[in-house]
PDB file of C-alpha atoms in Angstrom:
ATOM      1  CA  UNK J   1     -16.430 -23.250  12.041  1.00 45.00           C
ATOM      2  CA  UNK J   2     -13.903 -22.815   9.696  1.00 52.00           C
ATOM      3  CA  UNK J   3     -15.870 -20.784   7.460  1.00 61.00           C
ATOM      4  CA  UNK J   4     -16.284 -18.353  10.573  1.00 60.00           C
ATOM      5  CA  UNK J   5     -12.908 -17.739  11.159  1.00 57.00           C
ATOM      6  CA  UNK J   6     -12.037 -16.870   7.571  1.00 60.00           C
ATOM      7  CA  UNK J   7     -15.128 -14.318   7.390  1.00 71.00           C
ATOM      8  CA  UNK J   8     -13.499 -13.004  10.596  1.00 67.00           C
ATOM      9  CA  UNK J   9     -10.049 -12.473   9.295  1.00 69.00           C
ATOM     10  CA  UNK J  10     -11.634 -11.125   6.513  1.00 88.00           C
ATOM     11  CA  UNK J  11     -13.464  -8.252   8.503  1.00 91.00           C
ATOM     12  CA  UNK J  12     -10.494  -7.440  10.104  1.00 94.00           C
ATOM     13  CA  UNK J  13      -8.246  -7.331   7.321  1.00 95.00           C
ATOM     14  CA  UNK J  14     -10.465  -5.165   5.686  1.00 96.00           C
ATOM     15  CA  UNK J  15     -10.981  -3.125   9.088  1.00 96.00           C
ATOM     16  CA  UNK J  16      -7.007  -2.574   8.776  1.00 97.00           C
ATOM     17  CA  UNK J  17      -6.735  -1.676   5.055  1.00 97.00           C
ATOM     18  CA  UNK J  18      -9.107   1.258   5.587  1.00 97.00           C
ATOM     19  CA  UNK J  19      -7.282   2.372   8.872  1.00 98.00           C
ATOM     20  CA  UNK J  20      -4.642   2.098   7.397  1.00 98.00           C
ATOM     21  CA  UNK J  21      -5.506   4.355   4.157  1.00 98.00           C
ATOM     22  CA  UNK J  22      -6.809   6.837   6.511  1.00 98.00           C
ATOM     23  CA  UNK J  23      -3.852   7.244   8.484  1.00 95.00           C
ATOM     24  CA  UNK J  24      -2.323   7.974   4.842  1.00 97.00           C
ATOM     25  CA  UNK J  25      -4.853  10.073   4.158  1.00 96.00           C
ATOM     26  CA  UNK J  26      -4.621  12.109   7.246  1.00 92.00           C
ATOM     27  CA  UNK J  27      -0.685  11.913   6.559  1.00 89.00           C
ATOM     28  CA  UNK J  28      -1.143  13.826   3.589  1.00 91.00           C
ATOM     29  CA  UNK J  29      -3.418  16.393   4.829  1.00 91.00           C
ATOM     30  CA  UNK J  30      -1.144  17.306   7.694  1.00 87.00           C
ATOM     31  CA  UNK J  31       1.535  17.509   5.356  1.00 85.00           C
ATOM     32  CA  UNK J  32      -0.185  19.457   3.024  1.00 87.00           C
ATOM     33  CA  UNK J  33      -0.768  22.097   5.860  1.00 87.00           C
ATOM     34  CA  UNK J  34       2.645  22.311   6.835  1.00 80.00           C
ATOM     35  CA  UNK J  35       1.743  22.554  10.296  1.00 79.00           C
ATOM     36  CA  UNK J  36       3.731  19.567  10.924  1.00 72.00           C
ATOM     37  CA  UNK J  37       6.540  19.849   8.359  1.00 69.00           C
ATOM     38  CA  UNK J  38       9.513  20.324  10.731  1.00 74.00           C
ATOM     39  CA  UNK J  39       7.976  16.994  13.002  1.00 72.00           C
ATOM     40  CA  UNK J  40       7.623  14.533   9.965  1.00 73.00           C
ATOM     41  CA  UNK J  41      10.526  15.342   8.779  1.00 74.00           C
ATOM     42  CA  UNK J  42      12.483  14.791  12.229  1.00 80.00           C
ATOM     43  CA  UNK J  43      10.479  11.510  11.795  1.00 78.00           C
ATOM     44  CA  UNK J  44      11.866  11.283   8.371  1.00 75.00           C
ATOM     45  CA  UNK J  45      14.972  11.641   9.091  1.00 78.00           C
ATOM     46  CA  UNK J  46      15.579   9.217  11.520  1.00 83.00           C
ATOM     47  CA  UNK J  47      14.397   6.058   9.469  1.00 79.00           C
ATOM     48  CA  UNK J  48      17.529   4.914   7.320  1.00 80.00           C
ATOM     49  CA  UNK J  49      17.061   5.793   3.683  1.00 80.00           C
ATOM     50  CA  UNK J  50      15.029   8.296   4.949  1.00 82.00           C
ATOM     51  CA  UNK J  51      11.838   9.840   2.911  1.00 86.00           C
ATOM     52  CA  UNK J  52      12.764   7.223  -0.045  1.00 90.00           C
ATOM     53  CA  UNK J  53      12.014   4.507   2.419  1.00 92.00           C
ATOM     54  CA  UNK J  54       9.182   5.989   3.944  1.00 92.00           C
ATOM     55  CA  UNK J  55       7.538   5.861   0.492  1.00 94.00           C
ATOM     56  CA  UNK J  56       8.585   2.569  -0.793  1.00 96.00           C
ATOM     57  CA  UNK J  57       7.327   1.343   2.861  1.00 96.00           C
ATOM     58  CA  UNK J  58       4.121   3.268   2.922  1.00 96.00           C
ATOM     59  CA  UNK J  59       2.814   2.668  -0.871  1.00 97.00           C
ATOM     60  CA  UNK J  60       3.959  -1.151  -0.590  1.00 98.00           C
ATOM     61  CA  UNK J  61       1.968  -1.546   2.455  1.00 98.00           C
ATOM     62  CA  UNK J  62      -1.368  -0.214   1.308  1.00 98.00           C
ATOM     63  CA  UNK J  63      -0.501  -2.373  -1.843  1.00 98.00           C
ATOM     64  CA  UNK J  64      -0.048  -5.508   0.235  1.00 98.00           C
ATOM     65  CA  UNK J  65      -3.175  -4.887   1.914  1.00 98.00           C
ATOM     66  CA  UNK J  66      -5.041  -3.773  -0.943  1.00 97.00           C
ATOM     67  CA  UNK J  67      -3.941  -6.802  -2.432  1.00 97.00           C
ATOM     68  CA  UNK J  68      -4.729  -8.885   0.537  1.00 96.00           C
ATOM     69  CA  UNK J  69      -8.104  -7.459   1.221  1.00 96.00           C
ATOM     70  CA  UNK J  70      -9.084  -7.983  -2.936  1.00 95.00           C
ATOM     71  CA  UNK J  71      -8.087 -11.330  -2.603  1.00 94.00           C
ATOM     72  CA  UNK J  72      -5.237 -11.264  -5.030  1.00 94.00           C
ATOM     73  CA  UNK J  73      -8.131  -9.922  -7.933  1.00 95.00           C
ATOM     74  CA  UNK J  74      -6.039  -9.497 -10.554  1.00 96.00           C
ATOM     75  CA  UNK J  75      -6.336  -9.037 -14.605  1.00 97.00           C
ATOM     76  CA  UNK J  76      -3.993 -10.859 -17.632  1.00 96.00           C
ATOM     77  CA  UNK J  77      -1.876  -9.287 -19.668  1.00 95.00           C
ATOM     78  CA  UNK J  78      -0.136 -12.038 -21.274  1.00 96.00           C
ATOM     79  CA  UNK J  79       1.487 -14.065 -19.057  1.00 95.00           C
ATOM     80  CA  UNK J  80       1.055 -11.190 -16.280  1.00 93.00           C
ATOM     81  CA  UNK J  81      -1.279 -10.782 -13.516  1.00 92.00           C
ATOM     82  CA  UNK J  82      -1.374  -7.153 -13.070  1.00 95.00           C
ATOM     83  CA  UNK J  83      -3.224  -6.670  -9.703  1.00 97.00           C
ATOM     84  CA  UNK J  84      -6.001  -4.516  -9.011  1.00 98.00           C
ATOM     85  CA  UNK J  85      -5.026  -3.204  -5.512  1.00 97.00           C
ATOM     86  CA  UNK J  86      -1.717  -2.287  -6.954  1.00 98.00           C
ATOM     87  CA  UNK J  87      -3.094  -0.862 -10.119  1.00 98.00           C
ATOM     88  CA  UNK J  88      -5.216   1.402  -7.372  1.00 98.00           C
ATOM     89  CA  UNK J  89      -2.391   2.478  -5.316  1.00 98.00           C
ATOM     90  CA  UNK J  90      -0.232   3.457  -8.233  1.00 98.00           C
ATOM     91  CA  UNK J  91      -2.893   5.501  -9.516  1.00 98.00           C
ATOM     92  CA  UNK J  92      -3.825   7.315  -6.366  1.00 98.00           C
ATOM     93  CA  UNK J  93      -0.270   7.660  -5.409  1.00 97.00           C
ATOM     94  CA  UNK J  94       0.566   9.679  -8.639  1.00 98.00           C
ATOM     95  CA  UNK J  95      -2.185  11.542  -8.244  1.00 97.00           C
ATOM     96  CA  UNK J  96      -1.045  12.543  -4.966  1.00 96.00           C
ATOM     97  CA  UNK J  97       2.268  13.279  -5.908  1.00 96.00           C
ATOM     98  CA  UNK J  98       1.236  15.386  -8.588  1.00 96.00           C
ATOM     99  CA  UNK J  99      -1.059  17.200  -6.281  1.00 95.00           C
ATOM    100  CA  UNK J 100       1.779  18.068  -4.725  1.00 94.00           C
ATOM    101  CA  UNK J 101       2.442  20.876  -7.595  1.00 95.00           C
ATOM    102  CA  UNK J 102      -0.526  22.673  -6.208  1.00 94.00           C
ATOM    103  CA  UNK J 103       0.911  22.730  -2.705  1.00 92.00           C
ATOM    104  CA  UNK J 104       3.038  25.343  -1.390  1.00 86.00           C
ATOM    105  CA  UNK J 105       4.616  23.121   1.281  1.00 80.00           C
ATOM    106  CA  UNK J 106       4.863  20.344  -0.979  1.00 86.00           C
ATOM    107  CA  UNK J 107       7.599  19.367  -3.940  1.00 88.00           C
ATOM    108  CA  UNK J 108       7.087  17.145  -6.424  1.00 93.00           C
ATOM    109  CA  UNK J 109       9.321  14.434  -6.713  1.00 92.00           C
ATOM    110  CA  UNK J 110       9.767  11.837  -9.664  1.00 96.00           C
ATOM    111  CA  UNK J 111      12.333   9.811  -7.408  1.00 95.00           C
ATOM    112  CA  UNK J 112       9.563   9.799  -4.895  1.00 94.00           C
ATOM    113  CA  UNK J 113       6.936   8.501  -6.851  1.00 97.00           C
ATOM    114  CA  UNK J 114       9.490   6.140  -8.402  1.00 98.00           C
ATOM    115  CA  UNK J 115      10.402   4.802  -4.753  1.00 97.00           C
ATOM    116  CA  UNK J 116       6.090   4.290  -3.887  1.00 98.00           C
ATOM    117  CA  UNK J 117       6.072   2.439  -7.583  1.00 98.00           C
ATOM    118  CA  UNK J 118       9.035  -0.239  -6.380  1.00 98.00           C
ATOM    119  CA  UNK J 119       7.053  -0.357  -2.863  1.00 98.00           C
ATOM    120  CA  UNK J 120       4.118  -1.016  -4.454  1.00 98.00           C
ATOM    121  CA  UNK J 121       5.475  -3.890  -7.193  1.00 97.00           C
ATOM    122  CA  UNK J 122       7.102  -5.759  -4.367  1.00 98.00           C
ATOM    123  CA  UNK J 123       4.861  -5.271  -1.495  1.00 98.00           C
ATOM    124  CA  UNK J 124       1.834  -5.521  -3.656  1.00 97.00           C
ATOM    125  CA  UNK J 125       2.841  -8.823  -5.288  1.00 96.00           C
ATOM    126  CA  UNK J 126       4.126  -9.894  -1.744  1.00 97.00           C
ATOM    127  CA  UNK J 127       0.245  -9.584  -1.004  1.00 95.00           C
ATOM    128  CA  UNK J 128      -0.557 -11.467  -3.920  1.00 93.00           C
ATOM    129  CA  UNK J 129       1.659 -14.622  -3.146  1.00 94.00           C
ATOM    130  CA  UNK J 130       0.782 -14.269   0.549  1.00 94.00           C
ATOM    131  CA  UNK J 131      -2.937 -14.586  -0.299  1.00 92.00           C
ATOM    132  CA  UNK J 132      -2.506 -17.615  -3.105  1.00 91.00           C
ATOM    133  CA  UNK J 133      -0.192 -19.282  -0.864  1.00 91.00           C
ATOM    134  CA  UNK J 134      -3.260 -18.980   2.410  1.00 88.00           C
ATOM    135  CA  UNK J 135      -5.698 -19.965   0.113  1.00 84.00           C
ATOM    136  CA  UNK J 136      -4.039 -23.157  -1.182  1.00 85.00           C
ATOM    137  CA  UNK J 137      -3.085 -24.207   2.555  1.00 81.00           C
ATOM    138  CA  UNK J 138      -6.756 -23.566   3.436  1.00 77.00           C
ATOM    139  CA  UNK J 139      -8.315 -25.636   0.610  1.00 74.00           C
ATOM    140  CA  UNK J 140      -5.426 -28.608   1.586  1.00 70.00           C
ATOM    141  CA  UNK J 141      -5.044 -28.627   5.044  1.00 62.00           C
ATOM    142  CA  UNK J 142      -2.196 -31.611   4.835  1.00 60.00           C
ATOM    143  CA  UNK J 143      -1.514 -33.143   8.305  1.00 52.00           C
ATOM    144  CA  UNK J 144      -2.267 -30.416   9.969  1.00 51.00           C
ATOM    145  CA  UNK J 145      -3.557 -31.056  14.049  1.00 50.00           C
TER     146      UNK J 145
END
């Protein structure tokens, strides 16, 4: 039964990392059109911090996700565990950014991607601990009802 409800979570978690990359996705594309420029960045605008938040809160989420959905899969380096979902994130992030040299409604932005690279060490690793922690109360249930 148990079993069942873990596959289940699992589905759905992975269910909500690719929504949620696709809403990114789709993000970029309609602000690579700059159909919607003047609308995202009302949006923008409105969330304290502004766009610096909006990309430390959107690359930390997919990390966290990522993260969550990978099951924490991570490699050593040293005493480090660099994890994968991270690792992804940061690479397709830059990428993105530096797509954003091809883009006439776009600017590059090295405080941008700087802002997605703290989102995605804190969020990401945030995923990390959240999963270790789950699995550990799964494997000991305690007291529990």
């Amino acid at each position: 039964m148990a079993n069942s409800r873990v596959e289940g979570l699992d589905r759905r978690l992975l269910l909500l990392t690719a929504a949620y990359g696709l809403f990114l996705i789709g993000l970029i594309v309609v602000a690579n059109s700059g159909r919607a420029i003047p609308q995202l960045l009302s949006v923008v605008r409105s969330v304290p911090g502004g766009d610096k938040t909006v990309h430390f809160v959107l690359g930390g989420t997919m990390a966290l996700l990522l993260n969550l959905s990978l099951r924490a899969a991570h490699w050593r380096l040293g005493p480090l565990a660099i994890q994968k979902g991270s690792v992804l994130v940061v690479l397709l992030g830059t990428l993105e950014e530096f797509s954003q040299l091809a883009v006439r409604h776009r600017s590059f932005d090295l405080e941008d991607l700087a802002w997605d690279y703290a989102g995605i060490a804190v969020f990401g690793q945030l995923g990390a601990w959240i999963y270790i922690a789950s699995s550990r109360l799964a494997a000991d249930p305690g007291d529990g009802p």
